[in-house]
PDB file of C-alpha atoms and ligand atoms in Angstrom:
ATOM      1  CA  MET A  16      44.075  -5.921   3.881  1.00 44.00           C
ATOM      2  CA  SER A  17      45.412  -8.083   6.727  1.00 44.00           C
ATOM      3  CA  VAL A  18      45.101  -6.869  10.276  1.00 48.00           C
ATOM      4  CA  VAL A  19      47.500  -7.375  13.114  1.00 45.00           C
ATOM      5  CA  VAL A  20      45.548  -8.519  16.147  1.00 47.00           C
ATOM      6  CA  GLU A  21      47.069  -6.969  19.226  1.00 52.00           C
ATOM      7  CA  PRO A  22      47.119  -9.266  22.246  1.00 49.00           C
ATOM      8  CA  PRO A  23      44.548  -8.069  24.745  1.00 56.00           C
ATOM      9  CA  ALA A  24      45.877  -5.310  26.944  1.00 79.00           C
ATOM     10  CA  PHE A  25      43.739  -6.658  29.776  1.00 93.00           C
ATOM     11  CA  ALA A  26      44.655  -9.476  32.144  1.00 95.00           C
ATOM     12  CA  SER A  27      41.225 -11.084  32.036  1.00 96.00           C
ATOM     13  CA  PHE A  28      37.776 -10.703  30.570  1.00 97.00           C
ATOM     14  CA  GLU A  29      36.622  -9.388  33.945  1.00 97.00           C
ATOM     15  CA  ALA A  30      39.381  -6.752  33.939  1.00 97.00           C
ATOM     16  CA  LEU A  31      38.347  -5.737  30.434  1.00 97.00           C
ATOM     17  CA  GLU A  32      34.726  -5.369  31.521  1.00 97.00           C
ATOM     18  CA  ARG A  33      35.703  -3.390  34.636  1.00 97.00           C
ATOM     19  CA  ALA A  34      37.772  -1.003  32.506  1.00 97.00           C
ATOM     20  CA  ALA A  35      34.930  -0.550  30.013  1.00 97.00           C
ATOM     21  CA  LEU A  36      32.362   0.101  32.730  1.00 98.00           C
ATOM     22  CA  ALA A  37      34.539   2.896  34.140  1.00 96.00           C
ATOM     23  CA  CYS A  38      35.486   4.366  30.758  1.00 97.00           C
ATOM     24  CA  VAL A  39      35.620   8.123  30.178  1.00 97.00           C
ATOM     25  CA  ARG A  40      37.769   8.000  27.027  1.00 94.00           C
ATOM     26  CA  CYS A  41      35.326   9.823  24.765  1.00 96.00           C
ATOM     27  CA  PRO A  42      32.570  12.453  24.953  1.00 95.00           C
ATOM     28  CA  LEU A  43      29.826   9.792  25.107  1.00 97.00           C
ATOM     29  CA  ALA A  44      30.783   9.294  28.775  1.00 96.00           C
ATOM     30  CA  THR A  45      29.384  12.728  29.604  1.00 95.00           C
ATOM     31  CA  GLN A  46      26.687  13.113  26.950  1.00 94.00           C
ATOM     32  CA  GLY A  47      23.886  11.485  28.860  1.00 89.00           C
ATOM     33  CA  ARG A  48      24.734   7.814  29.070  1.00 97.00           C
ATOM     34  CA  THR A  49      22.949   6.065  31.921  1.00 97.00           C
ATOM     35  CA  GLN A  50      25.530   3.321  31.956  1.00 98.00           C
ATOM     36  CA  VAL A  51      28.096   1.558  29.802  1.00 98.00           C
ATOM     37  CA  VAL A  52      26.618  -1.380  27.867  1.00 98.00           C
ATOM     38  CA  PHE A  53      29.529  -3.806  27.748  1.00 98.00           C
ATOM     39  CA  GLY A  54      28.180  -7.034  26.246  1.00 98.00           C
ATOM     40  CA  THR A  55      26.113 -10.072  27.073  1.00 98.00           C
ATOM     41  CA  GLY A  56      26.056 -13.823  26.643  1.00 98.00           C
ATOM     42  CA  ASP A  57      28.588 -16.637  26.727  1.00 98.00           C
ATOM     43  CA  PRO A  58      32.167 -15.283  26.788  1.00 98.00           C
ATOM     44  CA  HIS A  59      33.308 -18.631  25.336  1.00 98.00           C
ATOM     45  CA  ALA A  60      30.750 -18.644  22.518  1.00 98.00           C
ATOM     46  CA  ASP A  61      31.605 -19.857  19.008  1.00 98.00           C
ATOM     47  CA  LEU A  62      29.307 -17.163  17.623  1.00 98.00           C
ATOM     48  CA  MET A  63      29.673 -13.434  18.344  1.00 98.00           C
ATOM     49  CA  PHE A  64      27.467 -10.585  17.125  1.00 98.00           C
ATOM     50  CA  VAL A  65      28.697  -7.014  16.814  1.00 98.00           C
ATOM     51  CA  GLY A  66      26.108  -4.238  16.566  1.00 98.00           C
ATOM     52  CA  GLU A  67      26.467  -0.478  16.387  1.00 98.00           C
ATOM     53  CA  GLY A  68      25.784   1.016  19.792  1.00 98.00           C
ATOM     54  CA  PRO A  69      23.226   0.988  22.586  1.00 98.00           C
ATOM     55  CA  GLY A  70      19.836   2.573  22.031  1.00 97.00           C
ATOM     56  CA  GLN A  71      17.497   3.941  24.659  1.00 97.00           C
ATOM     57  CA  GLN A  72      16.379   0.605  26.136  1.00 98.00           C
ATOM     58  CA  GLU A  73      19.917  -0.760  26.166  1.00 98.00           C
ATOM     59  CA  ASP A  74      21.165   2.380  27.929  1.00 98.00           C
ATOM     60  CA  VAL A  75      18.522   1.911  30.630  1.00 98.00           C
ATOM     61  CA  GLN A  76      18.950  -1.845  31.077  1.00 98.00           C
ATOM     62  CA  GLY A  77      22.722  -2.076  30.525  1.00 98.00           C
ATOM     63  CA  VAL A  78      22.297  -4.967  28.079  1.00 98.00           C
ATOM     64  CA  PRO A  79      22.784  -4.856  24.283  1.00 98.00           C
ATOM     65  CA  PHE A  80      19.900  -5.521  21.913  1.00 98.00           C
ATOM     66  CA  VAL A  81      16.949  -5.565  24.294  1.00 98.00           C
ATOM     67  CA  GLY A  82      14.691  -3.089  22.452  1.00 97.00           C
ATOM     68  CA  ARG A  83      12.645  -3.822  19.319  1.00 97.00           C
ATOM     69  CA  ALA A  84      15.698  -4.462  17.172  1.00 98.00           C
ATOM     70  CA  GLY A  85      16.999  -6.735  19.898  1.00 98.00           C
ATOM     71  CA  GLN A  86      13.797  -8.721  19.959  1.00 98.00           C
ATOM     72  CA  LEU A  87      14.159  -9.302  16.227  1.00 98.00           C
ATOM     73  CA  LEU A  88      17.804 -10.308  16.712  1.00 98.00           C
ATOM     74  CA  THR A  89      16.693 -12.794  19.380  1.00 98.00           C
ATOM     75  CA  ARG A  90      14.123 -14.292  16.987  1.00 98.00           C
ATOM     76  CA  LEU A  91      16.744 -14.607  14.228  1.00 98.00           C
ATOM     77  CA  ILE A  92      19.117 -16.340  16.658  1.00 98.00           C
ATOM     78  CA  GLU A  93      16.357 -18.690  17.778  1.00 98.00           C
ATOM     79  CA  GLY A  94      15.496 -19.310  14.127  1.00 98.00           C
ATOM     80  CA  ILE A  95      18.821 -21.115  13.696  1.00 98.00           C
ATOM     81  CA  GLY A  96      18.268 -23.243  16.773  1.00 98.00           C
ATOM     82  CA  LEU A  97      20.270 -21.189  19.287  1.00 98.00           C
ATOM     83  CA  ALA A  98      19.433 -19.084  22.338  1.00 98.00           C
ATOM     84  CA  ARG A  99      20.882 -15.680  23.233  1.00 98.00           C
ATOM     85  CA  SER A 100      22.736 -17.385  26.077  1.00 98.00           C
ATOM     86  CA  ASP A 101      24.614 -19.533  23.495  1.00 98.00           C
ATOM     87  CA  VAL A 102      26.156 -16.518  21.774  1.00 98.00           C
ATOM     88  CA  TYR A 103      28.038 -13.357  22.721  1.00 98.00           C
ATOM     89  CA  ILE A 104      26.595  -9.960  21.767  1.00 98.00           C
ATOM     90  CA  ALA A 105      28.517  -6.663  21.793  1.00 98.00           C
ATOM     91  CA  ASN A 106      28.525  -3.311  20.050  1.00 98.00           C
ATOM     92  CA  VAL A 107      31.087  -1.106  18.306  1.00 98.00           C
ATOM     93  CA  VAL A 108      30.477   1.634  20.880  1.00 98.00           C
ATOM     94  CA  LYS A 109      29.470   0.792  24.430  1.00 98.00           C
ATOM     95  CA  CYS A 110      27.663   4.032  25.280  1.00 98.00           C
ATOM     96  CA  ARG A 111      24.492   5.423  23.781  1.00 97.00           C
ATOM     97  CA  PRO A 112      25.064   8.248  21.306  1.00 97.00           C
ATOM     98  CA  PRO A 113      22.652  11.074  22.190  1.00 96.00           C
ATOM     99  CA  GLY A 114      19.345  10.784  20.352  1.00 94.00           C
ATOM    100  CA  ASN A 115      20.595   7.530  18.784  1.00 92.00           C
ATOM    101  CA  ARG A 116      22.741   9.430  16.299  1.00 96.00           C
ATOM    102  CA  ASP A 117      25.478   7.577  14.432  1.00 97.00           C
ATOM    103  CA  PRO A 118      28.655   7.024  16.438  1.00 97.00           C
ATOM    104  CA  LEU A 119      31.459   9.429  15.480  1.00 97.00           C
ATOM    105  CA  PRO A 120      34.895   8.227  14.319  1.00 97.00           C
ATOM    106  CA  VAL A 121      36.524   9.440  17.563  1.00 97.00           C
ATOM    107  CA  GLU A 122      33.980   7.460  19.598  1.00 97.00           C
ATOM    108  CA  ILE A 123      34.500   4.322  17.526  1.00 98.00           C
ATOM    109  CA  GLU A 124      38.298   4.562  17.860  1.00 97.00           C
ATOM    110  CA  SER A 125      38.132   5.302  21.597  1.00 97.00           C
ATOM    111  CA  CYS A 126      35.955   2.260  22.156  1.00 97.00           C
ATOM    112  CA  ARG A 127      37.895  -0.025  19.842  1.00 98.00           C
ATOM    113  CA  PRO A 128      40.232  -1.535  22.471  1.00 97.00           C
ATOM    114  CA  PHE A 129      37.179  -2.868  24.298  1.00 97.00           C
ATOM    115  CA  LEU A 130      35.741  -4.496  21.170  1.00 98.00           C
ATOM    116  CA  GLU A 131      39.170  -5.867  20.248  1.00 97.00           C
ATOM    117  CA  GLY A 132      39.496  -7.240  23.769  1.00 97.00           C
ATOM    118  CA  GLN A 133      36.095  -8.910  23.516  1.00 98.00           C
ATOM    119  CA  LEU A 134      37.021 -10.442  20.152  1.00 98.00           C
ATOM    120  CA  ALA A 135      40.331 -11.670  21.557  1.00 97.00           C
ATOM    121  CA  PHE A 136      38.892 -13.200  24.741  1.00 97.00           C
ATOM    122  CA  VAL A 137      35.737 -14.686  23.205  1.00 98.00           C
ATOM    123  CA  ASP A 138      37.743 -15.868  20.182  1.00 98.00           C
ATOM    124  CA  PRO A 139      34.610 -16.828  18.214  1.00 98.00           C
ATOM    125  CA  LYS A 140      34.612 -19.088  15.176  1.00 98.00           C
ATOM    126  CA  VAL A 141      31.956 -16.984  13.481  1.00 98.00           C
ATOM    127  CA  VAL A 142      31.563 -13.201  13.794  1.00 98.00           C
ATOM    128  CA  VAL A 143      28.337 -11.594  12.579  1.00 98.00           C
ATOM    129  CA  THR A 144      28.488  -7.863  11.940  1.00 98.00           C
ATOM    130  CA  LEU A 145      25.103  -6.172  12.172  1.00 98.00           C
ATOM    131  CA  GLY A 146      24.893  -3.220   9.803  1.00 98.00           C
ATOM    132  CA  ASN A 147      27.330  -0.728   8.350  1.00 98.00           C
ATOM    133  CA  PHE A 148      29.357   0.389  11.348  1.00 98.00           C
ATOM    134  CA  ALA A 149      30.466  -3.020  12.587  1.00 98.00           C
ATOM    135  CA  THR A 150      30.966  -4.333   9.055  1.00 98.00           C
ATOM    136  CA  LYS A 151      33.083  -1.418   7.849  1.00 98.00           C
ATOM    137  CA  LEU A 152      35.149  -1.419  11.025  1.00 98.00           C
ATOM    138  CA  LEU A 153      35.926  -5.136  11.142  1.00 98.00           C
ATOM    139  CA  LEU A 154      36.322  -5.660   7.396  1.00 98.00           C
ATOM    140  CA  GLU A 155      38.256  -2.378   7.031  1.00 97.00           C
ATOM    141  CA  THR A 156      36.220  -1.340   4.042  1.00 97.00           C
ATOM    142  CA  LYS A 157      34.218   1.618   2.849  1.00 97.00           C
ATOM    143  CA  ASP A 158      31.758  -0.665   1.067  1.00 97.00           C
ATOM    144  CA  GLY A 159      28.274  -0.673   2.526  1.00 96.00           C
ATOM    145  CA  ILE A 160      26.350  -3.556   4.023  1.00 97.00           C
ATOM    146  CA  THR A 161      23.989  -3.985   1.060  1.00 96.00           C
ATOM    147  CA  LYS A 162      27.006  -4.665  -1.143  1.00 97.00           C
ATOM    148  CA  LEU A 163      28.773  -6.917   1.364  1.00 98.00           C
ATOM    149  CA  ARG A 164      25.980  -9.047   2.797  1.00 98.00           C
ATOM    150  CA  GLY A 165      25.140 -12.410   1.303  1.00 97.00           C
ATOM    151  CA  ARG A 166      28.747 -13.599   1.541  1.00 97.00           C
ATOM    152  CA  GLU A 167      31.218 -14.655   4.163  1.00 98.00           C
ATOM    153  CA  PHE A 168      34.736 -13.373   4.653  1.00 98.00           C
ATOM    154  CA  PRO A 169      37.818 -14.822   6.343  1.00 98.00           C
ATOM    155  CA  PHE A 170      38.401 -12.944   9.566  1.00 98.00           C
ATOM    156  CA  ARG A 171      41.985 -12.602  10.793  1.00 95.00           C
ATOM    157  CA  ASP A 172      42.879 -16.169   9.860  1.00 92.00           C
ATOM    158  CA  ARG A 173      40.871 -17.611  12.732  1.00 93.00           C
ATOM    159  CA  ALA A 174      37.201 -17.063  12.052  1.00 97.00           C
ATOM    160  CA  VAL A 175      34.603 -16.412   9.428  1.00 98.00           C
ATOM    161  CA  LEU A 176      32.795 -13.075   9.295  1.00 98.00           C
ATOM    162  CA  VAL A 177      29.212 -12.913   8.041  1.00 98.00           C
ATOM    163  CA  PRO A 178      27.955  -9.363   7.460  1.00 98.00           C
ATOM    164  CA  THR A 179      24.228  -8.872   7.684  1.00 98.00           C
ATOM    165  CA  LEU A 180      21.692  -6.071   7.856  1.00 98.00           C
ATOM    166  CA  HIS A 181      21.212  -4.280  11.137  1.00 98.00           C
ATOM    167  CA  PRO A 182      17.954  -5.494  12.743  1.00 98.00           C
ATOM    168  CA  SER A 183      16.731  -1.869  12.935  1.00 98.00           C
ATOM    169  CA  ALA A 184      17.070  -1.642   9.142  1.00 98.00           C
ATOM    170  CA  VAL A 185      15.200  -4.923   8.803  1.00 98.00           C
ATOM    171  CA  LEU A 186      12.410  -3.533  10.997  1.00 98.00           C
ATOM    172  CA  ARG A 187      12.291  -0.370   8.879  1.00 97.00           C
ATOM    173  CA  ASN A 188      12.343  -2.129   5.511  1.00 95.00           C
ATOM    174  CA  GLY A 189      10.574  -5.452   6.246  1.00 84.00           C
ATOM    175  CA  GLY A 190       9.850  -7.883   3.378  1.00 94.00           C
ATOM    176  CA  ALA A 191      12.952  -8.510   1.319  1.00 96.00           C
ATOM    177  CA  ALA A 192      15.226  -7.209   4.094  1.00 98.00           C
ATOM    178  CA  LEU A 193      13.857  -9.817   6.493  1.00 98.00           C
ATOM    179  CA  ALA A 194      14.272 -12.544   3.874  1.00 98.00           C
ATOM    180  CA  ASN A 195      17.890 -11.417   3.342  1.00 98.00           C
ATOM    181  CA  ALA A 196      18.588 -11.403   7.071  1.00 98.00           C
ATOM    182  CA  ARG A 197      17.129 -14.912   7.403  1.00 98.00           C
ATOM    183  CA  ALA A 198      19.278 -16.106   4.504  1.00 98.00           C
ATOM    184  CA  ASP A 199      22.352 -14.623   6.208  1.00 98.00           C
ATOM    185  CA  PHE A 200      21.493 -16.464   9.415  1.00 98.00           C
ATOM    186  CA  VAL A 201      21.354 -19.728   7.470  1.00 98.00           C
ATOM    187  CA  ARG A 202      24.904 -18.853   6.299  1.00 98.00           C
ATOM    188  CA  VAL A 203      25.857 -18.317   9.924  1.00 98.00           C
ATOM    189  CA  LYS A 204      24.451 -21.711  10.904  1.00 98.00           C
ATOM    190  CA  ARG A 205      26.365 -23.459   8.108  1.00 98.00           C
ATOM    191  CA  ALA A 206      29.597 -21.656   8.992  1.00 98.00           C
ATOM    192  CA  LEU A 207      29.201 -22.772  12.616  1.00 98.00           C
ATOM    193  CA  GLU A 208      28.553 -26.359  11.552  1.00 97.00           C
ATOM    194  CA  ARG A 209      31.622 -26.301   9.324  1.00 96.00           C
ATOM    195  CA  SER A 210      33.818 -24.907  12.101  1.00 95.00           C
ATOM    196  CA  ARG A 211      32.617 -27.630  14.484  1.00 90.00           C
ATOM    197  CA  ALA A 212      33.128 -30.400  11.914  1.00 91.00           C
ATOM    198  CA  ALA A 213      36.713 -29.176  11.378  1.00 88.00           C
ATOM    199  CA  ARG A 214      37.662 -29.566  15.060  1.00 79.00           C
TER     200      ARG A 214
HETATM  201  N1  URA B  24      21.266  -1.317  18.084  1.00 60.00           N
HETATM  202  C1  URA B  24      22.564  -1.687  18.217  1.00 60.00           C
HETATM  203  O1  URA B  24      23.357  -1.569  17.303  1.00 60.00           O
HETATM  204  N2  URA B  24      22.934  -2.176  19.387  1.00 60.00           N
HETATM  205  C2  URA B  24      22.110  -2.342  20.411  1.00 60.00           C
HETATM  206  O2  URA B  24      22.549  -2.816  21.457  1.00 60.00           O
HETATM  207  C3  URA B  24      20.768  -1.959  20.245  1.00 60.00           C
HETATM  208  C4  URA B  24      20.367  -1.457  19.068  1.00 60.00           C
END
């Protein structure tokens, strides 16, 4: 299904971040968040990662993917010759769900304008969705990540989307899951190279 990309409702990336940091649109604002975890990295990056939502460490530090899963994500990024500062990293929801539960549909929808704004301003050539929530949201599908990973998808006529396993799932499952994640990152590297060659 094709998606209409709304132009960002924010005048600048800074205005978008300010609005997100002050957000009280959904119950996560009052359910124990320490702070809003907006995003990190290069806002002009060719490569953007979208995770699920902040965990405990991210909630404390205000930066996505800094806990154990984040350390694995960093290693996977470095494994394709990049640094975290070369990419942009965000989440579907910007506030920690209590006890790290799954984000609820109302929370995902409330937070969506911020993710859409990030996608519009960063305008990456390659989007990597980490796990089920980001993949289902951005590909508008009910199919799960194990079915979807291992391929790339056109994304809104301007980028390629590579779905991969969430690093937490890789940590839980190890072995084959890590091999699959590494293979997906090779796909990401090739997609980036192709997008640069086409310029
Ligand atoms: N898991 C996520 O999906 N995002 C984070 O920022 C940390 C862990």
